[in-house]
Amino acid sequence: VVRFISNLILAIILLALVLLVLFTAFSYAASQKAGTAGLDYEISEGTWLWIDGDPIYYQMLGDEQAPAVVLVHGADIEGSATWQANVAPLVKAGLRVITVDLRGLGHSVRDDSPEAYTVRAQAALLAQVLDELGVSGATLVGHGWGNAVALQMAHDQPQFARQLVLISP
């Protein structure tokens, strides 16, 4: 009986150790991928602008003379990829479609400063991107948290917004 109990305790300790090692290894691998999945991870189109020394990912598709539509994503980690199914139909409808991965989301640079992630800071970043691209008078389409960014940019930099479309504000 004593031998059985000691073997059972030893088996439980070994199982706990194996689970701990597996969990630690998985956590480490997941954090490494999230932190280092390069800016170009799974990119088929698009490019970066360097804003204040940081790479910000964007896509601009469609005729450059067509009316511009800027799709502003919410606080989803995949960033502008949330708009993927919407881009082709909008381009086919004759619009120039611009998607931007806001700082810390999608393929854009991550920042350690909490101030970089305020609505006002993200709106200023979006305005800088549009200014660099020579876009003004665009239709801003926001989704979720992106609505706040679009509204803030339209308030602070009205030259970039002709009209607003707010989805799920």
Short mmCIF file of N, CA, C and O in Angstrom, two decimals, residues 37-134:
data_model
loop_
_atom_site.label_atom_id
_atom_site.label_comp_id
_atom_site.label_asym_id
_atom_site.label_seq_id
_atom_site.Cartn_x
_atom_site.Cartn_y
_atom_site.Cartn_z
N ALA A 37 6.34 38.36 -35.01
CA ALA A 37 5.80 38.09 -36.33
C ALA A 37 6.10 39.35 -37.11
O ALA A 37 5.52 40.39 -36.85
N GLY A 38 7.04 39.26 -38.02
CA GLY A 38 7.55 40.42 -38.70
C GLY A 38 6.48 41.27 -39.33
O GLY A 38 5.35 40.83 -39.53
N LEU A 39 6.86 42.47 -39.64
CA LEU A 39 5.90 43.38 -40.26
C LEU A 39 5.36 42.81 -41.55
O LEU A 39 4.24 43.10 -41.94
N ASP A 40 6.15 41.98 -42.23
CA ASP A 40 5.72 41.45 -43.52
C ASP A 40 5.09 40.06 -43.42
O ASP A 40 4.86 39.41 -44.43
N TYR A 41 4.73 39.60 -42.23
CA TYR A 41 4.14 38.29 -42.03
C TYR A 41 2.81 38.20 -42.77
O TYR A 41 1.91 38.98 -42.53
N GLU A 42 2.69 37.27 -43.72
CA GLU A 42 1.49 36.99 -44.50
C GLU A 42 0.99 38.21 -45.28
O GLU A 42 -0.21 38.44 -45.38
N ILE A 43 1.87 38.98 -45.87
CA ILE A 43 1.47 40.14 -46.66
C ILE A 43 1.51 39.78 -48.14
O ILE A 43 2.50 39.26 -48.64
N SER A 44 0.42 40.07 -48.85
CA SER A 44 0.41 39.85 -50.29
C SER A 44 0.42 41.17 -51.04
O SER A 44 0.92 41.25 -52.15
N GLU A 45 -0.15 42.21 -50.45
CA GLU A 45 -0.17 43.53 -51.06
C GLU A 45 0.04 44.57 -49.97
O GLU A 45 -0.07 44.28 -48.80
N GLY A 46 0.30 45.78 -50.38
CA GLY A 46 0.46 46.86 -49.42
C GLY A 46 1.91 47.22 -49.20
O GLY A 46 2.82 46.58 -49.71
N THR A 47 2.09 48.27 -48.44
CA THR A 47 3.44 48.76 -48.18
C THR A 47 3.42 49.55 -46.88
O THR A 47 2.40 49.62 -46.21
N TRP A 48 4.55 50.15 -46.55
CA TRP A 48 4.67 50.92 -45.32
C TRP A 48 5.05 52.36 -45.62
O TRP A 48 5.76 52.65 -46.57
N LEU A 49 4.55 53.22 -44.77
CA LEU A 49 5.03 54.60 -44.71
C LEU A 49 5.79 54.71 -43.40
O LEU A 49 5.44 54.07 -42.41
N TRP A 50 6.81 55.53 -43.39
CA TRP A 50 7.55 55.76 -42.15
C TRP A 50 7.05 57.06 -41.55
O TRP A 50 7.29 58.13 -42.08
N ILE A 51 6.32 56.93 -40.46
CA ILE A 51 5.74 58.08 -39.76
C ILE A 51 6.46 58.22 -38.43
O ILE A 51 6.44 57.30 -37.61
N ASP A 52 7.08 59.36 -38.22
CA ASP A 52 7.86 59.60 -36.99
C ASP A 52 8.86 58.48 -36.74
O ASP A 52 9.08 58.06 -35.60
N GLY A 53 9.45 57.97 -37.81
CA GLY A 53 10.47 56.93 -37.71
C GLY A 53 9.93 55.52 -37.52
O GLY A 53 10.70 54.58 -37.36
N ASP A 54 8.60 55.35 -37.52
CA ASP A 54 8.00 54.04 -37.32
C ASP A 54 7.28 53.57 -38.58
O ASP A 54 6.60 54.35 -39.24
N PRO A 55 7.38 52.26 -38.89
CA PRO A 55 6.69 51.73 -40.08
C PRO A 55 5.20 51.54 -39.81
O PRO A 55 4.80 50.88 -38.86
N ILE A 56 4.39 52.14 -40.66
CA ILE A 56 2.93 52.02 -40.59
C ILE A 56 2.47 51.40 -41.90
O ILE A 56 2.74 51.92 -42.98
N TYR A 57 1.77 50.29 -41.80
CA TYR A 57 1.34 49.52 -42.97
C TYR A 57 0.04 50.10 -43.54
O TYR A 57 -0.86 50.47 -42.79
N TYR A 58 -0.04 50.14 -44.85
CA TYR A 58 -1.27 50.57 -45.50
C TYR A 58 -1.41 49.87 -46.85
O TYR A 58 -0.46 49.34 -47.40
N GLN A 59 -2.63 49.91 -47.37
CA GLN A 59 -2.92 49.48 -48.73
C GLN A 59 -3.72 50.57 -49.40
O GLN A 59 -4.58 51.19 -48.77
N MET A 60 -3.43 50.80 -50.67
CA MET A 60 -4.22 51.72 -51.45
C MET A 60 -4.49 51.03 -52.78
O MET A 60 -3.55 50.73 -53.52
N LEU A 61 -5.75 50.75 -53.03
CA LEU A 61 -6.14 50.02 -54.22
C LEU A 61 -7.20 50.80 -54.99
O LEU A 61 -8.00 51.51 -54.40
N GLY A 62 -7.18 50.66 -56.29
CA GLY A 62 -8.15 51.35 -57.13
C GLY A 62 -7.51 52.51 -57.86
O GLY A 62 -6.33 52.85 -57.66
N ASP A 63 -8.29 53.12 -58.74
CA ASP A 63 -7.83 54.24 -59.55
C ASP A 63 -7.50 55.44 -58.66
O ASP A 63 -8.32 55.85 -57.83
N GLU A 64 -6.32 56.01 -58.84
CA GLU A 64 -5.90 57.15 -58.01
C GLU A 64 -6.76 58.39 -58.23
O GLU A 64 -6.76 59.29 -57.39
N GLN A 65 -7.49 58.45 -59.33
CA GLN A 65 -8.37 59.59 -59.59
C GLN A 65 -9.78 59.37 -59.04
O GLN A 65 -10.59 60.29 -59.01
N ALA A 66 -10.07 58.17 -58.57
CA ALA A 66 -11.40 57.84 -58.05
C ALA A 66 -11.60 58.43 -56.65
O ALA A 66 -10.62 58.72 -55.95
N PRO A 67 -12.85 58.60 -56.25
CA PRO A 67 -13.11 59.08 -54.88
C PRO A 67 -12.50 58.12 -53.85
O PRO A 67 -12.58 56.90 -54.01
N ALA A 68 -11.91 58.70 -52.83
CA ALA A 68 -11.21 57.89 -51.82
C ALA A 68 -12.15 57.48 -50.69
O ALA A 68 -12.93 58.28 -50.19
N VAL A 69 -12.01 56.22 -50.30
CA VAL A 69 -12.71 55.67 -49.15
C VAL A 69 -11.62 55.13 -48.21
O VAL A 69 -10.80 54.33 -48.62
N VAL A 70 -11.61 55.61 -46.98
CA VAL A 70 -10.64 55.17 -45.99
C VAL A 70 -11.36 54.29 -44.98
O VAL A 70 -12.28 54.74 -44.30
N LEU A 71 -10.94 53.02 -44.91
CA LEU A 71 -11.55 52.06 -44.00
C LEU A 71 -10.74 52.03 -42.70
O LEU A 71 -9.57 51.68 -42.72
N VAL A 72 -11.38 52.42 -41.60
CA VAL A 72 -10.70 52.53 -40.31
C VAL A 72 -11.17 51.38 -39.42
O VAL A 72 -12.32 51.34 -39.00
N HIS A 73 -10.26 50.45 -39.15
CA HIS A 73 -10.60 49.26 -38.38
C HIS A 73 -10.76 49.57 -36.90
O HIS A 73 -10.34 50.62 -36.42
N GLY A 74 -11.36 48.62 -36.20
CA GLY A 74 -11.53 48.73 -34.76
C GLY A 74 -10.27 48.28 -34.03
O GLY A 74 -9.19 48.20 -34.62
N ALA A 75 -10.42 47.93 -32.78
CA ALA A 75 -9.28 47.55 -31.94
C ALA A 75 -8.97 46.06 -32.08
O ALA A 75 -8.55 45.42 -31.12
N ASP A 76 -9.16 45.51 -33.26
CA ASP A 76 -8.87 44.10 -33.50
C ASP A 76 -7.40 43.93 -33.85
O ASP A 76 -6.85 44.71 -34.62
N ILE A 77 -6.80 42.90 -33.31
CA ILE A 77 -5.36 42.68 -33.50
C ILE A 77 -4.99 42.53 -34.97
O ILE A 77 -3.90 42.90 -35.38
N GLU A 78 -5.92 42.01 -35.80
CA GLU A 78 -5.58 41.84 -37.21
C GLU A 78 -5.61 43.14 -38.00
O GLU A 78 -5.23 43.18 -39.16
N GLY A 79 -6.04 44.22 -37.39
CA GLY A 79 -5.99 45.52 -38.05
C GLY A 79 -6.86 45.60 -39.28
O GLY A 79 -8.00 45.15 -39.30
N SER A 80 -6.30 46.16 -40.34
CA SER A 80 -7.08 46.39 -41.56
C SER A 80 -7.48 45.11 -42.28
O SER A 80 -8.31 45.15 -43.18
N ALA A 81 -6.92 43.98 -41.88
CA ALA A 81 -7.34 42.71 -42.49
C ALA A 81 -8.82 42.44 -42.25
O ALA A 81 -9.43 41.66 -42.98
N THR A 82 -9.41 43.11 -41.26
CA THR A 82 -10.84 42.93 -40.99
C THR A 82 -11.68 43.42 -42.17
O THR A 82 -12.82 43.02 -42.32
N TRP A 83 -11.11 44.28 -43.01
CA TRP A 83 -11.81 44.83 -44.17
C TRP A 83 -11.58 44.03 -45.45
O TRP A 83 -12.07 44.41 -46.51
N GLN A 84 -10.83 42.96 -45.37
CA GLN A 84 -10.39 42.24 -46.56
C GLN A 84 -11.53 41.91 -47.53
O GLN A 84 -11.38 42.08 -48.74
N ALA A 85 -12.65 41.45 -47.04
CA ALA A 85 -13.76 41.07 -47.91
C ALA A 85 -14.45 42.29 -48.54
O ALA A 85 -15.18 42.14 -49.53
N ASN A 86 -14.23 43.47 -48.00
CA ASN A 86 -14.90 44.68 -48.49
C ASN A 86 -14.12 45.42 -49.56
O ASN A 86 -14.70 46.18 -50.33
N VAL A 87 -12.82 45.21 -49.61
CA VAL A 87 -11.97 46.03 -50.48
C VAL A 87 -12.28 45.79 -51.96
O VAL A 87 -12.52 46.75 -52.70
N ALA A 88 -12.26 44.56 -52.41
CA ALA A 88 -12.46 44.28 -53.84
C ALA A 88 -13.80 44.80 -54.37
O ALA A 88 -13.82 45.43 -55.44
N PRO A 89 -14.92 44.60 -53.67
CA PRO A 89 -16.18 45.15 -54.18
C PRO A 89 -16.18 46.68 -54.26
O PRO A 89 -16.76 47.26 -55.18
N LEU A 90 -15.52 47.33 -53.31
CA LEU A 90 -15.46 48.79 -53.35
C LEU A 90 -14.60 49.28 -54.52
O LEU A 90 -14.95 50.26 -55.19
N VAL A 91 -13.49 48.59 -54.76
CA VAL A 91 -12.64 48.95 -55.91
C VAL A 91 -13.41 48.71 -57.20
O VAL A 91 -13.39 49.53 -58.12
N LYS A 92 -14.13 47.59 -57.27
CA LYS A 92 -14.92 47.26 -58.46
C LYS A 92 -16.02 48.30 -58.70
O LYS A 92 -16.39 48.57 -59.84
N ALA A 93 -16.50 48.91 -57.61
CA ALA A 93 -17.53 49.96 -57.72
C ALA A 93 -16.94 51.29 -58.16
O ALA A 93 -17.65 52.28 -58.27
N GLY A 94 -15.61 51.34 -58.39
CA GLY A 94 -14.99 52.55 -58.89
C GLY A 94 -14.42 53.47 -57.83
O GLY A 94 -14.23 54.66 -58.08
N LEU A 95 -14.13 52.94 -56.65
CA LEU A 95 -13.59 53.76 -55.57
C LEU A 95 -12.11 53.45 -55.35
O LEU A 95 -11.65 52.36 -55.67
N ARG A 96 -11.39 54.41 -54.84
CA ARG A 96 -10.01 54.18 -54.38
C ARG A 96 -10.11 53.86 -52.89
O ARG A 96 -10.60 54.66 -52.10
N VAL A 97 -9.66 52.68 -52.53
CA VAL A 97 -9.81 52.19 -51.16
C VAL A 97 -8.46 52.22 -50.45
O VAL A 97 -7.47 51.71 -50.96
N ILE A 98 -8.47 52.82 -49.26
CA ILE A 98 -7.26 52.93 -48.46
C ILE A 98 -7.54 52.28 -47.11
O ILE A 98 -8.54 52.60 -46.45
N THR A 99 -6.68 51.34 -46.74
CA THR A 99 -6.75 50.76 -45.40
C THR A 99 -5.41 51.01 -44.72
O THR A 99 -4.37 50.96 -45.37
N VAL A 100 -5.47 51.30 -43.45
CA VAL A 100 -4.26 51.59 -42.67
C VAL A 100 -4.30 50.75 -41.40
O VAL A 100 -5.33 50.71 -40.72
N ASP A 101 -3.20 50.08 -41.10
CA ASP A 101 -3.09 49.40 -39.81
C ASP A 101 -2.64 50.45 -38.80
O ASP A 101 -1.51 50.94 -38.86
N LEU A 102 -3.54 50.79 -37.90
CA LEU A 102 -3.20 51.78 -36.88
C LEU A 102 -2.09 51.23 -35.99
O LEU A 102 -1.86 50.03 -35.93
N ARG A 103 -1.40 52.11 -35.33
CA ARG A 103 -0.24 51.74 -34.50
C ARG A 103 -0.62 50.63 -33.51
O ARG A 103 -1.63 50.70 -32.84
N GLY A 104 0.23 49.60 -33.50
CA GLY A 104 0.05 48.50 -32.57
C GLY A 104 -0.89 47.41 -33.05
O GLY A 104 -1.07 46.41 -32.37
N LEU A 105 -1.48 47.57 -34.22
CA LEU A 105 -2.43 46.60 -34.73
C LEU A 105 -2.04 46.19 -36.15
O LEU A 105 -1.38 46.94 -36.86
N GLY A 106 -2.45 45.00 -36.52
CA GLY A 106 -2.11 44.52 -37.85
C GLY A 106 -0.61 44.42 -38.03
O GLY A 106 0.10 43.90 -37.18
N HIS A 107 -0.12 44.97 -39.13
CA HIS A 107 1.31 44.88 -39.45
C HIS A 107 2.10 46.11 -39.01
O HIS A 107 3.30 46.16 -39.21
N SER A 108 1.42 47.10 -38.43
CA SER A 108 2.13 48.31 -38.02
C SER A 108 2.92 48.08 -36.74
O SER A 108 2.67 47.14 -35.99
N VAL A 109 3.84 48.99 -36.51
CA VAL A 109 4.76 48.89 -35.38
C VAL A 109 4.01 48.91 -34.05
O VAL A 109 2.97 49.55 -33.92
N ARG A 110 4.55 48.18 -33.08
CA ARG A 110 4.04 48.22 -31.71
C ARG A 110 4.82 49.29 -30.96
O ARG A 110 5.96 49.56 -31.27
N ASP A 111 4.20 49.89 -29.96
CA ASP A 111 4.83 50.95 -29.20
C ASP A 111 4.63 50.66 -27.72
O ASP A 111 3.57 50.20 -27.32
N ASP A 112 5.65 50.95 -26.92
CA ASP A 112 5.56 50.70 -25.48
C ASP A 112 4.83 51.81 -24.74
O ASP A 112 4.46 51.65 -23.59
N SER A 113 4.61 52.92 -25.39
CA SER A 113 4.00 54.07 -24.75
C SER A 113 2.47 54.01 -24.83
O SER A 113 1.91 53.96 -25.92
N PRO A 114 1.78 54.04 -23.69
CA PRO A 114 0.31 54.02 -23.72
C PRO A 114 -0.28 55.23 -24.44
O PRO A 114 -1.36 55.13 -25.02
N GLU A 115 0.45 56.35 -24.45
CA GLU A 115 -0.05 57.55 -25.12
C GLU A 115 -0.19 57.34 -26.63
O GLU A 115 -0.98 58.02 -27.28
N ALA A 116 0.58 56.42 -27.18
CA ALA A 116 0.53 56.17 -28.63
C ALA A 116 -0.78 55.52 -29.05
O ALA A 116 -1.11 55.51 -30.23
N TYR A 117 -1.53 54.99 -28.10
CA TYR A 117 -2.74 54.25 -28.42
C TYR A 117 -4.03 54.99 -28.08
O TYR A 117 -5.11 54.41 -28.13
N THR A 118 -3.93 56.27 -27.77
CA THR A 118 -5.15 57.03 -27.52
C THR A 118 -5.86 57.30 -28.83
O THR A 118 -5.26 57.23 -29.91
N VAL A 119 -7.12 57.59 -28.75
CA VAL A 119 -7.90 57.89 -29.96
C VAL A 119 -7.29 59.09 -30.68
O VAL A 119 -7.13 59.07 -31.90
N ARG A 120 -6.92 60.11 -29.93
CA ARG A 120 -6.35 61.31 -30.54
C ARG A 120 -5.02 61.00 -31.25
O ARG A 120 -4.77 61.47 -32.36
N ALA A 121 -4.17 60.18 -30.63
CA ALA A 121 -2.88 59.82 -31.25
C ALA A 121 -3.10 58.99 -32.51
O ALA A 121 -2.42 59.19 -33.52
N GLN A 122 -4.05 58.05 -32.47
CA GLN A 122 -4.33 57.23 -33.66
C GLN A 122 -4.94 58.08 -34.77
O GLN A 122 -4.63 57.89 -35.95
N ALA A 123 -5.79 59.05 -34.41
CA ALA A 123 -6.37 59.94 -35.41
C ALA A 123 -5.29 60.81 -36.05
O ALA A 123 -5.29 61.02 -37.27
N ALA A 124 -4.35 61.29 -35.25
CA ALA A 124 -3.23 62.08 -35.79
C ALA A 124 -2.37 61.24 -36.71
O ALA A 124 -1.94 61.70 -37.77
N LEU A 125 -2.15 59.98 -36.33
CA LEU A 125 -1.39 59.07 -37.18
C LEU A 125 -2.10 58.86 -38.52
O LEU A 125 -1.48 58.94 -39.59
N LEU A 126 -3.40 58.60 -38.48
CA LEU A 126 -4.17 58.40 -39.71
C LEU A 126 -4.11 59.64 -40.59
O LEU A 126 -3.94 59.55 -41.81
N ALA A 127 -4.20 60.81 -39.98
CA ALA A 127 -4.11 62.07 -40.74
C ALA A 127 -2.73 62.21 -41.39
O ALA A 127 -2.63 62.63 -42.55
N GLN A 128 -1.68 61.83 -40.68
CA GLN A 128 -0.34 61.89 -41.26
C GLN A 128 -0.21 60.95 -42.45
O GLN A 128 0.40 61.30 -43.47
N VAL A 129 -0.78 59.76 -42.34
CA VAL A 129 -0.73 58.80 -43.46
C VAL A 129 -1.46 59.38 -44.66
O VAL A 129 -0.93 59.37 -45.79
N LEU A 130 -2.67 59.90 -44.45
CA LEU A 130 -3.43 60.47 -45.57
C LEU A 130 -2.71 61.67 -46.18
O LEU A 130 -2.71 61.85 -47.40
N ASP A 131 -2.09 62.47 -45.34
CA ASP A 131 -1.32 63.61 -45.85
C ASP A 131 -0.16 63.13 -46.71
O ASP A 131 0.06 63.66 -47.80
N GLU A 132 0.56 62.13 -46.25
CA GLU A 132 1.68 61.56 -47.03
C GLU A 132 1.21 61.00 -48.37
O GLU A 132 1.93 61.07 -49.36
N LEU A 133 0.01 60.42 -48.37
CA LEU A 133 -0.54 59.83 -49.60
C LEU A 133 -1.22 60.86 -50.49
O LEU A 133 -1.64 60.52 -51.60
N GLY A 134 -1.33 62.08 -50.02
CA GLY A 134 -1.98 63.13 -50.80
C GLY A 134 -3.48 62.97 -50.92
O GLY A 134 -4.09 63.36 -51.91
#
